[in-house]
Amino acid sequence: MENEAKKKVLSCIQPSGMLTLGNYLGALKNWKNMQEEFDCTFAVADLHAITVRQEPAKLRSQIYSTYALMLALGLDPEESTLFIQSHVPAHSQLSWLLSCYTQFGEMSRMTQFKDKSAKHADNVNVGLFSYPVLMAADILLYKPDFVPVGADQKQHLEIARDIAERFNGIYGDVFTVPDPYIPKIGARVMSLQDPTKKMSKSDENLNAWVAILDTPDDIMRKFKRAVTDSEAKVCIGEEKHGINNLIGIYSAITGKTSDEITAEFEGKGYGDFKLAVGEAVAEELRPIREKYDCIIKDKAALEALYREGAEKAGYVARKTLNKAMKKVGFVL
Ligand code: TRP
């Protein structure tokens, strides 16, 4: 009963190995906070992962670990629906349907496609091209009101909305047209070594990024080495990319405003500030890592949860898929 009144949210994350503090503060921490207010569906987007070449054993272990991490973050399989995308065949099925209502031209304009095909010039596969259609299927199957996405996925969400409107325009009210969800808190976390660049796990400089599962020692070391400036004043400034970033991180974790943070470190040096940010991050992530270590050891329990999640998701997804298929004229 209670769930019927709640608005629906859906999001997915790719099983791309080490998730970073950027993924955490930019997305995952919000997922946890949204659980109370919304009826949430979250998935590990494993089908999306193979648009670039993956090593099978590694992919498998990353799917497990991403699912385990969702649980460790406090996403609750009783409260929300947590599943692995490839376990619900409706995603692939609706994706085919929708691809016939999506124009070649609009897919060609996707900036991520252009970037990725330049980066993987030896493997510009059709999946990489039609990836936004699969993402549209992920979304539209669950009729969410909101989809939390980062800036890099906004264009894909726009396309999902366009496809939904187009389909509804032909066949009537089949899909809900979702809105982007802008989180109340959220930080765009930058590299600790080059704070003009986004924090990325593919950065060769290992001090530039923090993994959600890093140990407190590693986290402290990385923050101690974080690049700052020579002004020695903890405040937001146009040219103070490093300090701006640290203030953003500290603020996202403690909930303090930048003015409060400036007041807190008045008269103190960057050394003290970096230690404080490092400690705040280490303490925030410590319980997640401890919980993760426990969960990942029990494969049987993990399997029971993702099977159950797929069943719950599958039920909803099949209903939407069937409706769409019927509208198009298939025999059910
Ligand atoms: N494409 C998203 C990313 O790479 C992941 C994703 C797949 C997604 N399906 C989705 C996000 C549906 C939101 C909704 O980050």
Coordinates of C-alpha atoms and ligand atoms in Angstrom, one line a residue:
M1 CA 0.0 0.0 0.0
E2 CA 2.6 2.4 1.2
N3 CA 4.6 1.9 -2.0
E4 CA 1.7 2.9 -4.2
A5 CA 1.9 6.5 -2.9
K6 CA 5.6 6.8 -3.5
K7 CA 7.1 8.2 -6.6
K8 CA 9.3 5.8 -8.5
V9 CA 13.0 6.1 -9.1
L10 CA 15.3 4.0 -11.3
S11 CA 19.0 4.1 -11.8
C12 CA 21.8 1.7 -12.9
I13 CA 25.5 1.5 -12.5
Q14 CA 28.0 -0.3 -14.8
P15 CA 30.1 -3.0 -13.2
S16 CA 33.3 -1.3 -14.1
G17 CA 35.6 -2.4 -11.3
M18 CA 36.7 0.0 -8.6
L19 CA 34.1 2.6 -7.9
T20 CA 35.5 5.9 -6.7
L21 CA 34.7 8.5 -4.1
G22 CA 33.4 10.4 -7.1
N23 CA 30.8 7.7 -7.9
Y24 CA 30.0 7.6 -4.2
L25 CA 29.4 11.3 -3.6
G26 CA 28.1 12.0 -7.1
A27 CA 25.5 9.1 -7.2
L28 CA 25.6 6.2 -4.8
K29 CA 25.2 8.1 -1.5
N30 CA 22.1 9.7 -2.9
W31 CA 20.7 6.3 -3.9
K32 CA 20.8 5.4 -0.3
N33 CA 19.1 8.6 0.8
M34 CA 16.3 8.2 -1.8
Q35 CA 15.2 4.9 -0.5
E36 CA 12.9 6.3 2.1
E37 CA 11.2 8.8 -0.1
F38 CA 10.9 6.8 -3.3
D39 CA 10.0 3.4 -4.5
C40 CA 13.5 2.6 -5.9
T41 CA 14.8 0.2 -8.5
F42 CA 18.6 -0.1 -8.9
A43 CA 20.5 -2.4 -11.3
V44 CA 24.0 -3.5 -12.2
A45 CA 24.1 -2.6 -15.9
D46 CA 26.2 -5.6 -17.0
L47 CA 24.8 -5.6 -20.6
H48 CA 26.1 -2.1 -21.0
A49 CA 29.6 -3.2 -20.0
I50 CA 30.3 -5.4 -23.0
T51 CA 30.1 -2.5 -25.5
V52 CA 33.9 -2.4 -24.8
R53 CA 35.9 -5.6 -24.6
Q54 CA 35.9 -7.3 -21.2
E55 CA 37.9 -10.2 -19.8
P56 CA 35.2 -12.8 -18.8
A57 CA 36.5 -13.7 -15.3
K58 CA 37.1 -10.1 -14.5
L59 CA 33.7 -9.0 -15.7
R60 CA 32.1 -11.8 -13.6
S61 CA 33.9 -10.8 -10.4
Q62 CA 33.1 -7.1 -11.0
I63 CA 29.3 -7.9 -11.4
Y64 CA 29.4 -9.7 -8.1
S65 CA 31.4 -6.9 -6.4
T66 CA 29.2 -4.1 -7.7
Y67 CA 26.1 -5.9 -6.5
A68 CA 27.7 -6.6 -3.1
L69 CA 28.7 -2.9 -2.9
M70 CA 25.2 -1.8 -3.5
L71 CA 24.2 -3.8 -0.4
A72 CA 27.2 -2.6 1.6
L73 CA 26.1 1.0 0.8
G74 CA 22.9 0.4 2.6
L75 CA 20.6 -0.3 -0.3
D76 CA 18.0 -2.5 1.2
P77 CA 16.7 -5.4 -1.0
E78 CA 13.4 -5.5 1.1
E79 CA 12.7 -1.9 0.5
S80 CA 14.1 -1.4 -3.0
T81 CA 14.5 -3.7 -6.0
L82 CA 18.1 -4.6 -6.6
F83 CA 19.0 -6.7 -9.6
I84 CA 21.4 -7.6 -12.3
Q85 CA 20.3 -6.2 -15.7
S86 CA 21.1 -9.4 -17.8
H87 CA 18.9 -11.5 -15.5
V88 CA 15.8 -9.7 -16.8
P89 CA 15.5 -10.5 -20.5
A90 CA 12.9 -7.8 -21.0
H91 CA 15.7 -5.3 -21.2
S92 CA 17.1 -6.8 -24.3
Q93 CA 13.7 -7.5 -25.7
L94 CA 12.4 -3.9 -25.3
S95 CA 15.7 -2.6 -26.5
W96 CA 15.1 -4.2 -29.9
L97 CA 11.6 -2.9 -30.1
L98 CA 12.7 0.6 -29.3
S99 CA 15.6 0.5 -31.7
C100 CA 13.0 0.4 -34.5
Y101 CA 11.6 3.7 -33.2
T102 CA 15.0 5.4 -32.9
Q103 CA 16.7 7.2 -35.7
F104 CA 20.2 6.5 -36.9
G105 CA 20.8 10.2 -37.0
E106 CA 19.9 10.9 -33.4
M107 CA 22.2 8.1 -32.2
S108 CA 25.1 9.4 -34.3
R109 CA 24.9 12.7 -32.4
M110 CA 25.4 11.2 -29.0
T111 CA 28.6 12.8 -27.6
Q112 CA 29.5 9.7 -25.6
F113 CA 29.3 7.6 -28.7
K114 CA 31.6 10.0 -30.5
D115 CA 34.1 10.0 -27.6
K116 CA 34.1 6.3 -27.1
S117 CA 34.4 5.4 -30.7
A118 CA 37.4 7.7 -30.9
K119 CA 38.9 6.0 -27.9
H120 CA 38.1 2.4 -29.0
A121 CA 38.7 3.0 -32.7
D122 CA 39.4 -0.7 -33.3
N123 CA 36.1 -1.8 -31.9
V124 CA 33.3 0.6 -32.9
N125 CA 30.6 -2.0 -32.5
V126 CA 26.9 -1.7 -33.1
G127 CA 26.2 -2.1 -29.4
L128 CA 28.3 0.9 -28.6
F129 CA 26.2 2.8 -31.1
S130 CA 22.8 1.6 -29.8
Y131 CA 23.7 1.7 -26.1
P132 CA 21.3 4.6 -25.4
V133 CA 18.4 2.5 -26.7
L134 CA 19.2 -0.2 -24.2
M135 CA 19.4 2.5 -21.5
A136 CA 16.0 3.8 -22.6
A137 CA 14.7 0.3 -22.3
D138 CA 16.2 0.0 -18.8
I139 CA 14.4 3.1 -17.8
L140 CA 11.0 2.8 -19.5
L141 CA 10.3 -0.8 -18.4
Y142 CA 9.9 0.4 -14.8
K143 CA 7.9 3.6 -15.5
P144 CA 10.0 5.7 -13.1
D145 CA 9.1 9.3 -12.3
F146 CA 12.7 10.3 -11.8
V147 CA 16.1 9.0 -13.0
P148 CA 19.1 10.3 -11.1
V149 CA 22.0 10.6 -13.6
G150 CA 25.2 12.5 -13.8
A151 CA 26.0 15.1 -16.4
D152 CA 27.6 12.6 -18.7
Q153 CA 24.3 10.6 -18.9
K154 CA 21.9 13.5 -19.3
Q155 CA 21.9 13.3 -23.1
H156 CA 21.0 9.6 -22.9
L157 CA 18.1 10.4 -20.5
E158 CA 16.9 13.0 -23.0
I159 CA 16.8 10.4 -25.8
A160 CA 14.9 8.0 -23.5
R161 CA 12.3 10.7 -23.0
D162 CA 12.2 11.4 -26.8
I163 CA 11.7 7.7 -27.5
A164 CA 9.0 7.4 -24.9
E165 CA 7.1 10.4 -26.2
R166 CA 7.4 9.2 -29.8
F167 CA 6.1 5.7 -28.9
N168 CA 3.3 7.1 -26.8
G169 CA 2.4 9.5 -29.6
I170 CA 1.8 6.6 -31.9
Y171 CA 0.3 4.0 -29.6
G172 CA -1.2 5.9 -26.6
D173 CA -0.1 6.0 -23.1
V174 CA 2.5 3.1 -22.7
F175 CA 5.5 4.7 -21.1
T176 CA 6.0 7.2 -18.4
V177 CA 8.2 10.1 -19.5
P178 CA 10.8 10.4 -16.7
D179 CA 12.4 13.6 -15.3
P180 CA 16.1 13.8 -14.4
Y181 CA 16.6 13.9 -10.6
I182 CA 18.9 16.5 -9.3
P183 CA 20.2 15.5 -5.9
K184 CA 20.0 17.8 -2.9
I185 CA 23.6 17.0 -2.0
G186 CA 26.1 16.0 -4.5
A187 CA 29.6 16.8 -5.5
R188 CA 31.5 16.7 -8.7
V189 CA 34.6 15.2 -7.3
M190 CA 37.9 16.2 -9.1
S191 CA 41.3 14.4 -9.3
L192 CA 43.4 15.0 -6.1
Q193 CA 46.4 15.4 -8.3
D194 CA 45.0 17.5 -11.1
P195 CA 41.9 19.2 -9.7
T196 CA 40.9 20.6 -13.1
K197 CA 40.0 17.0 -14.2
K198 CA 37.2 14.8 -13.0
M199 CA 38.3 12.0 -10.5
S200 CA 38.6 8.8 -12.6
K201 CA 39.6 5.3 -11.8
S202 CA 41.5 5.1 -15.1
D203 CA 43.9 7.8 -14.0
E204 CA 47.4 6.4 -14.1
N205 CA 48.4 8.4 -11.0
L206 CA 47.0 6.3 -8.2
N207 CA 47.1 9.2 -5.8
A208 CA 44.6 11.0 -7.9
W209 CA 41.6 9.0 -7.0
V210 CA 40.1 7.3 -3.9
A211 CA 38.3 4.0 -4.2
I212 CA 35.2 3.4 -2.1
L213 CA 36.9 0.3 -0.8
D214 CA 40.3 1.9 -0.1
T215 CA 41.7 1.3 3.4
P216 CA 41.8 4.3 5.8
D217 CA 45.7 4.4 5.5
D218 CA 45.5 4.7 1.7
I219 CA 42.8 7.3 2.0
M220 CA 44.9 9.4 4.4
R221 CA 48.0 9.1 2.3
K222 CA 46.1 10.3 -0.8
F223 CA 44.6 13.3 0.9
K224 CA 47.9 14.3 2.5
R225 CA 49.3 14.5 -1.0
A226 CA 46.4 16.3 -2.5
V227 CA 47.4 19.2 -4.7
T228 CA 46.4 22.7 -3.4
D229 CA 47.8 26.2 -4.0
S230 CA 50.1 28.7 -2.2
E231 CA 47.5 31.0 -0.7
A232 CA 47.1 29.0 2.5
K233 CA 43.5 30.0 3.1
V234 CA 40.7 27.5 3.2
C235 CA 38.0 29.2 1.1
I236 CA 36.4 28.9 -2.3
G237 CA 38.3 30.8 -5.0
E238 CA 38.3 31.0 -8.8
E239 CA 41.8 29.7 -9.2
K240 CA 41.8 27.4 -6.1
H241 CA 40.7 24.2 -7.9
G242 CA 42.4 21.9 -5.3
I243 CA 40.9 23.6 -2.3
N244 CA 37.5 24.0 -4.0
N245 CA 37.5 20.3 -4.5
L246 CA 38.4 19.4 -1.0
I247 CA 35.8 21.8 0.4
G248 CA 33.2 20.2 -1.9
I249 CA 34.1 16.7 -0.6
Y250 CA 34.2 17.8 3.0
S251 CA 30.9 19.6 2.6
A252 CA 29.2 16.6 0.9
I253 CA 30.2 14.3 3.8
T254 CA 29.7 16.6 6.8
G255 CA 26.8 18.6 5.4
K256 CA 28.6 21.8 6.4
T257 CA 28.4 24.8 4.0
S258 CA 31.6 26.3 2.5
D259 CA 31.3 29.3 4.8
E260 CA 31.1 27.1 7.8
I261 CA 34.2 25.2 6.6
T262 CA 36.1 28.4 6.0
A263 CA 35.3 29.5 9.6
E264 CA 36.3 26.1 11.0
F265 CA 39.7 26.3 9.5
E266 CA 40.4 30.0 10.0
G267 CA 44.0 30.4 11.0
K268 CA 44.9 26.8 10.2
G269 CA 47.0 25.6 7.4
Y270 CA 46.2 23.3 4.5
G271 CA 47.9 20.4 6.3
D272 CA 45.3 20.4 9.0
F273 CA 42.5 20.8 6.5
K274 CA 43.7 17.9 4.3
L275 CA 43.9 15.7 7.4
A276 CA 40.4 16.6 8.4
V277 CA 39.0 15.9 4.9
G278 CA 41.0 12.6 4.8
E279 CA 39.6 11.5 8.2
A280 CA 36.0 12.5 7.3
V281 CA 36.3 10.4 4.1
A282 CA 38.0 7.4 5.8
E283 CA 35.3 7.4 8.5
E284 CA 32.5 7.7 6.0
L285 CA 33.8 4.8 3.9
R286 CA 35.0 2.5 6.8
P287 CA 31.6 0.9 7.6
I288 CA 30.9 0.4 3.9
R289 CA 34.2 -1.5 3.4
E290 CA 33.6 -3.6 6.5
K291 CA 30.2 -4.5 5.4
Y292 CA 31.4 -5.3 1.8
D293 CA 34.1 -7.6 3.1
C294 CA 31.4 -9.6 5.0
I295 CA 28.9 -9.7 2.1
I296 CA 31.3 -10.7 -0.6
K297 CA 32.4 -13.8 1.3
D298 CA 28.9 -15.3 1.3
K299 CA 28.2 -16.0 -2.4
A300 CA 25.2 -18.1 -1.6
A301 CA 23.5 -15.3 0.3
L302 CA 24.4 -12.9 -2.5
E303 CA 22.9 -15.2 -5.1
A304 CA 19.7 -15.6 -3.2
L305 CA 19.3 -11.8 -3.1
Y306 CA 20.1 -11.1 -6.8
R307 CA 17.8 -14.0 -7.9
E308 CA 15.0 -12.6 -5.8
G309 CA 15.7 -9.0 -7.1
A310 CA 15.5 -10.3 -10.7
E311 CA 12.2 -11.9 -10.0
K312 CA 10.7 -8.7 -8.6
A313 CA 12.1 -6.6 -11.4
G314 CA 11.1 -9.1 -14.0
Y315 CA 7.5 -9.0 -13.0
V316 CA 7.3 -5.3 -13.5
A317 CA 9.3 -5.3 -16.6
R318 CA 7.4 -8.1 -18.3
K319 CA 4.1 -6.2 -17.8
T320 CA 5.4 -3.1 -19.6
L321 CA 7.1 -5.2 -22.3
N322 CA 3.9 -7.1 -23.0
K323 CA 1.9 -3.9 -23.2
A324 CA 4.4 -2.4 -25.7
M325 CA 4.4 -5.6 -27.8
K326 CA 0.7 -5.8 -27.9
K327 CA 0.4 -2.1 -29.1
V328 CA 2.9 -2.8 -31.9
G329 CA 0.8 -5.8 -33.0
F330 CA 2.6 -8.8 -31.8
V331 CA 0.6 -11.9 -30.9
L332 CA 1.0 -12.6 -27.2
Ligands
TRP1 N1 24.8 4.3 -18.9 C1 24.9 4.5 -17.5 C2 26.4 4.8 -17.1 O1 27.3 4.4 -17.8 C3 24.4 3.3 -16.7 C4 23.0 3.0 -17.0 C5 22.6 2.0 -17.8 C6 21.9 3.8 -16.5 N2 21.2 2.0 -17.8 C7 20.8 3.1 -17.1 C8 21.8 4.9 -15.7 C9 19.5 3.5 -16.8 C10 20.5 5.4 -15.5 C11 19.3 4.7 -16.0 O2 26.6 5.4 -16.1

